[in-house]
Amino acid sequence: MKAVLVVDMINEFVKGKFGSERARSIVPNIAALLEGARSRGWPVFYLKDSHREGDPELRVWGPHAMAGTWASEVVDELSPKKGDAVIEKRWYDGFLETDLGERLRDLGVEEVVIVGISTDICVMHTAWGAFTRGLRILVPEDCTESISEENKRWALEYMKTVYGAEVVPSYRDLLRGS
């Protein structure tokens, strides 16, 4: 079974302090992927930065996506639906110190479709978490973004080479092949 992991499509990274046109550009594609995934019965997990004072990431990036604030909420256009799971994370890797791995295992998930931002940070580190749990990794290029095309390309190539991720041009390829 496949599951979709939506990484950090939150206000801070789409519309707020770290928001960009690159991040906003993938929202419609992710929305379409989620519609197709739900119609196929694929579980959807939202992984969202939700920091607390003292989190190590704050030393690198400054205060951002603080738990319980507008900044840490999923953007309205991708609001979770009934049955979707929302998991707060405090690290780049959505598996670290969360119950994501257990929940996927309990559902019998063997493949994860990882989408969101940033390709070269939280998407890539979450792919590492999936890899270490023996999950097959699928990444649709048109559903992930980074601060630059160069960073995005580098991260996609890294995930292919190091984690054996299957990088496909479009979410449509995944829905057609399901």
mmCIF file of C-alpha atoms in Angstrom:
data_model
loop_
_atom_site.group_PDB
_atom_site.id
_atom_site.type_symbol
_atom_site.label_atom_id
_atom_site.label_comp_id
_atom_site.label_asym_id
_atom_site.label_seq_id
_atom_site.Cartn_x
_atom_site.Cartn_y
_atom_site.Cartn_z
ATOM 1 C CA MET A 1 0.000 0.000 0.000
ATOM 2 C CA LYS A 2 1.066 3.576 -0.699
ATOM 3 C CA ALA A 3 0.751 6.559 1.644
ATOM 4 C CA VAL A 4 1.333 10.239 0.908
ATOM 5 C CA LEU A 5 3.565 12.288 3.202
ATOM 6 C CA VAL A 6 2.934 16.033 2.829
ATOM 7 C CA VAL A 7 5.997 17.767 4.243
ATOM 8 C CA ASP A 8 5.845 21.300 5.662
ATOM 9 C CA MET A 9 3.172 22.794 3.430
ATOM 10 C CA ILE A 10 2.529 25.256 6.236
ATOM 11 C CA ASN A 11 1.909 28.982 6.271
ATOM 12 C CA GLU A 12 5.473 29.849 7.357
ATOM 13 C CA PHE A 13 7.016 28.144 4.322
ATOM 14 C CA VAL A 14 4.369 28.972 1.719
ATOM 15 C CA LYS A 15 3.042 32.422 2.666
ATOM 16 C CA GLY A 16 5.072 33.588 5.665
ATOM 17 C CA LYS A 17 8.654 34.342 6.664
ATOM 18 C CA PHE A 18 10.160 31.695 4.373
ATOM 19 C CA GLY A 19 7.395 31.690 1.759
ATOM 20 C CA SER A 20 8.184 31.942 -1.941
ATOM 21 C CA GLU A 21 6.583 31.742 -5.348
ATOM 22 C CA ARG A 22 8.393 28.423 -5.820
ATOM 23 C CA ALA A 23 6.576 27.014 -2.771
ATOM 24 C CA ARG A 24 3.221 28.454 -3.817
ATOM 25 C CA SER A 25 3.606 27.014 -7.327
ATOM 26 C CA ILE A 26 3.280 23.390 -6.160
ATOM 27 C CA VAL A 27 0.101 23.837 -4.101
ATOM 28 C CA PRO A 28 -2.309 23.008 -6.990
ATOM 29 C CA ASN A 29 -0.319 19.894 -7.928
ATOM 30 C CA ILE A 30 -0.278 18.626 -4.356
ATOM 31 C CA ALA A 31 -4.025 19.296 -4.058
ATOM 32 C CA ALA A 32 -4.666 17.236 -7.205
ATOM 33 C CA LEU A 33 -2.389 14.430 -5.996
ATOM 34 C CA LEU A 34 -4.192 14.322 -2.648
ATOM 35 C CA GLU A 35 -7.581 14.107 -4.334
ATOM 36 C CA GLY A 36 -6.367 11.187 -6.437
ATOM 37 C CA ALA A 37 -4.661 9.512 -3.483
ATOM 38 C CA ARG A 38 -7.731 9.710 -1.261
ATOM 39 C CA SER A 39 -9.926 8.293 -4.040
ATOM 40 C CA ARG A 40 -7.549 5.311 -4.188
ATOM 41 C CA GLY A 41 -7.641 4.802 -0.429
ATOM 42 C CA TRP A 42 -4.059 5.906 0.173
ATOM 43 C CA PRO A 43 -3.587 7.306 3.673
ATOM 44 C CA VAL A 44 -2.439 10.937 3.842
ATOM 45 C CA PHE A 45 -0.065 12.202 6.525
ATOM 46 C CA TYR A 46 0.700 15.877 7.015
ATOM 47 C CA LEU A 47 4.087 16.463 8.634
ATOM 48 C CA LYS A 48 4.385 20.012 9.894
ATOM 49 C CA ASP A 49 7.123 21.927 11.638
ATOM 50 C CA SER A 50 5.870 22.838 15.110
ATOM 51 C CA HIS A 51 8.765 24.204 17.105
ATOM 52 C CA ARG A 52 9.168 24.959 20.774
ATOM 53 C CA GLU A 53 11.638 27.295 22.452
ATOM 54 C CA GLY A 54 15.068 25.691 22.565
ATOM 55 C CA ASP A 55 14.658 23.442 19.510
ATOM 56 C CA PRO A 56 18.050 23.062 17.766
ATOM 57 C CA GLU A 57 16.648 24.194 14.390
ATOM 58 C CA LEU A 58 15.969 27.620 15.885
ATOM 59 C CA ARG A 59 19.723 28.145 16.260
ATOM 60 C CA VAL A 60 20.093 27.678 12.512
ATOM 61 C CA TRP A 61 16.995 29.443 11.149
ATOM 62 C CA GLY A 62 15.821 31.634 14.013
ATOM 63 C CA PRO A 63 12.293 31.378 15.410
ATOM 64 C CA HIS A 64 9.904 29.908 12.849
ATOM 65 C CA ALA A 65 6.812 27.701 12.683
ATOM 66 C CA MET A 66 6.305 27.899 16.426
ATOM 67 C CA ALA A 67 3.800 25.345 17.745
ATOM 68 C CA GLY A 68 0.240 26.589 18.037
ATOM 69 C CA THR A 69 0.699 29.598 15.747
ATOM 70 C CA TRP A 70 -0.670 30.485 12.308
ATOM 71 C CA ALA A 71 2.833 29.902 10.937
ATOM 72 C CA SER A 72 2.767 26.186 11.829
ATOM 73 C CA GLU A 73 -0.664 25.458 10.335
ATOM 74 C CA VAL A 74 -1.179 23.703 6.986
ATOM 75 C CA VAL A 75 -2.099 26.185 4.243
ATOM 76 C CA ASP A 76 -5.853 26.481 3.704
ATOM 77 C CA GLU A 77 -5.641 25.235 0.117
ATOM 78 C CA LEU A 78 -4.342 21.877 1.375
ATOM 79 C CA SER A 79 -6.385 21.577 4.567
ATOM 80 C CA PRO A 80 -6.411 18.062 5.995
ATOM 81 C CA LYS A 81 -9.616 16.115 5.392
ATOM 82 C CA LYS A 82 -11.417 13.658 7.644
ATOM 83 C CA GLY A 83 -9.232 10.588 8.051
ATOM 84 C CA ASP A 84 -5.958 12.385 7.292
ATOM 85 C CA ALA A 85 -3.278 12.399 9.985
ATOM 86 C CA VAL A 86 -1.444 15.531 11.105
ATOM 87 C CA ILE A 87 1.889 14.993 12.821
ATOM 88 C CA GLU A 88 3.849 17.781 14.461
ATOM 89 C CA LYS A 89 7.596 17.504 13.998
ATOM 90 C CA ARG A 90 10.520 19.308 15.582
ATOM 91 C CA TRP A 91 13.257 18.038 13.269
ATOM 92 C CA TYR A 92 13.883 17.972 9.525
ATOM 93 C CA ASP A 93 13.068 14.229 9.444
ATOM 94 C CA GLY A 94 9.344 13.604 9.888
ATOM 95 C CA PHE A 95 10.067 10.190 11.430
ATOM 96 C CA LEU A 96 12.388 11.433 14.185
ATOM 97 C CA GLU A 97 10.688 11.493 17.595
ATOM 98 C CA THR A 98 7.219 10.989 16.064
ATOM 99 C CA ASP A 99 4.969 7.964 15.701
ATOM 100 C CA LEU A 100 4.946 8.175 11.893
ATOM 101 C CA GLY A 101 6.907 4.951 11.386
ATOM 102 C CA GLU A 102 4.633 2.963 13.694
ATOM 103 C CA ARG A 103 1.496 4.335 12.077
ATOM 104 C CA LEU A 104 2.701 3.462 8.580
ATOM 105 C CA ARG A 105 3.705 -0.027 9.704
ATOM 106 C CA ASP A 106 0.333 -0.577 11.411
ATOM 107 C CA LEU A 107 -1.414 0.313 8.130
ATOM 108 C CA GLY A 108 0.785 -2.033 6.098
ATOM 109 C CA VAL A 109 2.313 0.806 4.082
ATOM 110 C CA GLU A 110 5.261 -0.274 1.930
ATOM 111 C CA GLU A 111 5.636 2.795 -0.311
ATOM 112 C CA VAL A 112 5.599 6.495 0.528
ATOM 113 C CA VAL A 113 4.987 9.358 -1.870
ATOM 114 C CA ILE A 114 6.862 12.311 -0.391
ATOM 115 C CA VAL A 115 5.829 15.831 -1.422
ATOM 116 C CA GLY A 116 6.274 19.352 -0.099
ATOM 117 C CA ILE A 117 9.103 21.640 0.864
ATOM 118 C CA SER A 118 11.982 22.008 1.024
ATOM 119 C CA THR A 119 13.300 19.323 -1.324
ATOM 120 C CA ASP A 120 16.851 19.646 -0.010
ATOM 121 C CA ILE A 121 15.981 19.844 3.687
ATOM 122 C CA CYS A 122 12.859 18.297 5.219
ATOM 123 C CA VAL A 123 11.765 16.287 2.163
ATOM 124 C CA MET A 124 15.236 14.751 1.811
ATOM 125 C CA HIS A 125 15.628 14.057 5.535
ATOM 126 C CA THR A 126 12.159 12.491 5.688
ATOM 127 C CA ALA A 127 13.190 10.315 2.729
ATOM 128 C CA TRP A 128 16.144 9.197 4.850
ATOM 129 C CA GLY A 129 13.738 8.251 7.632
ATOM 130 C CA ALA A 130 11.650 6.252 5.155
ATOM 131 C CA PHE A 131 14.747 4.564 3.741
ATOM 132 C CA THR A 132 15.938 3.440 7.181
ATOM 133 C CA ARG A 133 12.548 1.801 7.710
ATOM 134 C CA GLY A 134 12.706 -0.158 4.471
ATOM 135 C CA LEU A 135 10.008 1.845 2.700
ATOM 136 C CA ARG A 136 10.027 2.404 -1.052
ATOM 137 C CA ILE A 137 10.267 6.135 -1.784
ATOM 138 C CA LEU A 138 8.458 7.932 -4.617
ATOM 139 C CA VAL A 139 8.951 11.657 -5.260
ATOM 140 C CA PRO A 140 6.969 13.514 -7.942
ATOM 141 C CA GLU A 141 9.119 16.421 -9.142
ATOM 142 C CA ASP A 142 6.137 18.716 -9.665
ATOM 143 C CA CYS A 143 5.062 18.374 -6.018
ATOM 144 C CA THR A 144 8.275 19.451 -4.305
ATOM 145 C CA GLU A 145 10.286 22.659 -4.288
ATOM 146 C CA SER A 146 13.340 24.299 -2.841
ATOM 147 C CA ILE A 147 14.855 27.761 -2.588
ATOM 148 C CA SER A 148 16.496 27.245 -6.001
ATOM 149 C CA GLU A 149 16.316 24.894 -8.965
ATOM 150 C CA GLU A 150 19.920 23.886 -8.298
ATOM 151 C CA ASN A 151 19.130 22.825 -4.718
ATOM 152 C CA LYS A 152 16.042 20.937 -5.876
ATOM 153 C CA ARG A 153 17.916 19.044 -8.625
ATOM 154 C CA TRP A 154 20.770 18.176 -6.268
ATOM 155 C CA ALA A 155 18.387 16.790 -3.630
ATOM 156 C CA LEU A 156 16.354 14.758 -6.125
ATOM 157 C CA GLU A 157 19.535 13.221 -7.524
ATOM 158 C CA TYR A 158 20.795 12.501 -4.004
ATOM 159 C CA MET A 159 17.560 10.737 -3.041
ATOM 160 C CA LYS A 160 17.704 8.653 -6.244
ATOM 161 C CA THR A 161 21.349 7.721 -5.844
ATOM 162 C CA VAL A 162 21.597 7.224 -2.086
ATOM 163 C CA TYR A 163 18.088 6.109 -1.049
ATOM 164 C CA GLY A 164 16.980 4.434 -4.270
ATOM 165 C CA ALA A 165 14.048 6.847 -4.527
ATOM 166 C CA GLU A 166 11.999 6.752 -7.697
ATOM 167 C CA VAL A 167 11.746 10.341 -8.895
ATOM 168 C CA VAL A 168 8.968 10.823 -11.442
ATOM 169 C CA PRO A 169 8.257 13.985 -13.450
ATOM 170 C CA SER A 170 4.659 14.391 -12.308
ATOM 171 C CA TYR A 171 2.139 13.263 -9.713
ATOM 172 C CA ARG A 172 0.031 12.192 -12.714
ATOM 173 C CA ASP A 173 2.570 9.420 -13.378
ATOM 174 C CA LEU A 174 1.960 8.024 -9.889
ATOM 175 C CA LEU A 175 -1.810 8.155 -10.211
ATOM 176 C CA ARG A 176 -1.703 6.499 -13.647
ATOM 177 C CA GLY A 177 0.557 3.745 -12.387
ATOM 178 C CA SER A 178 -1.459 2.956 -9.261
#
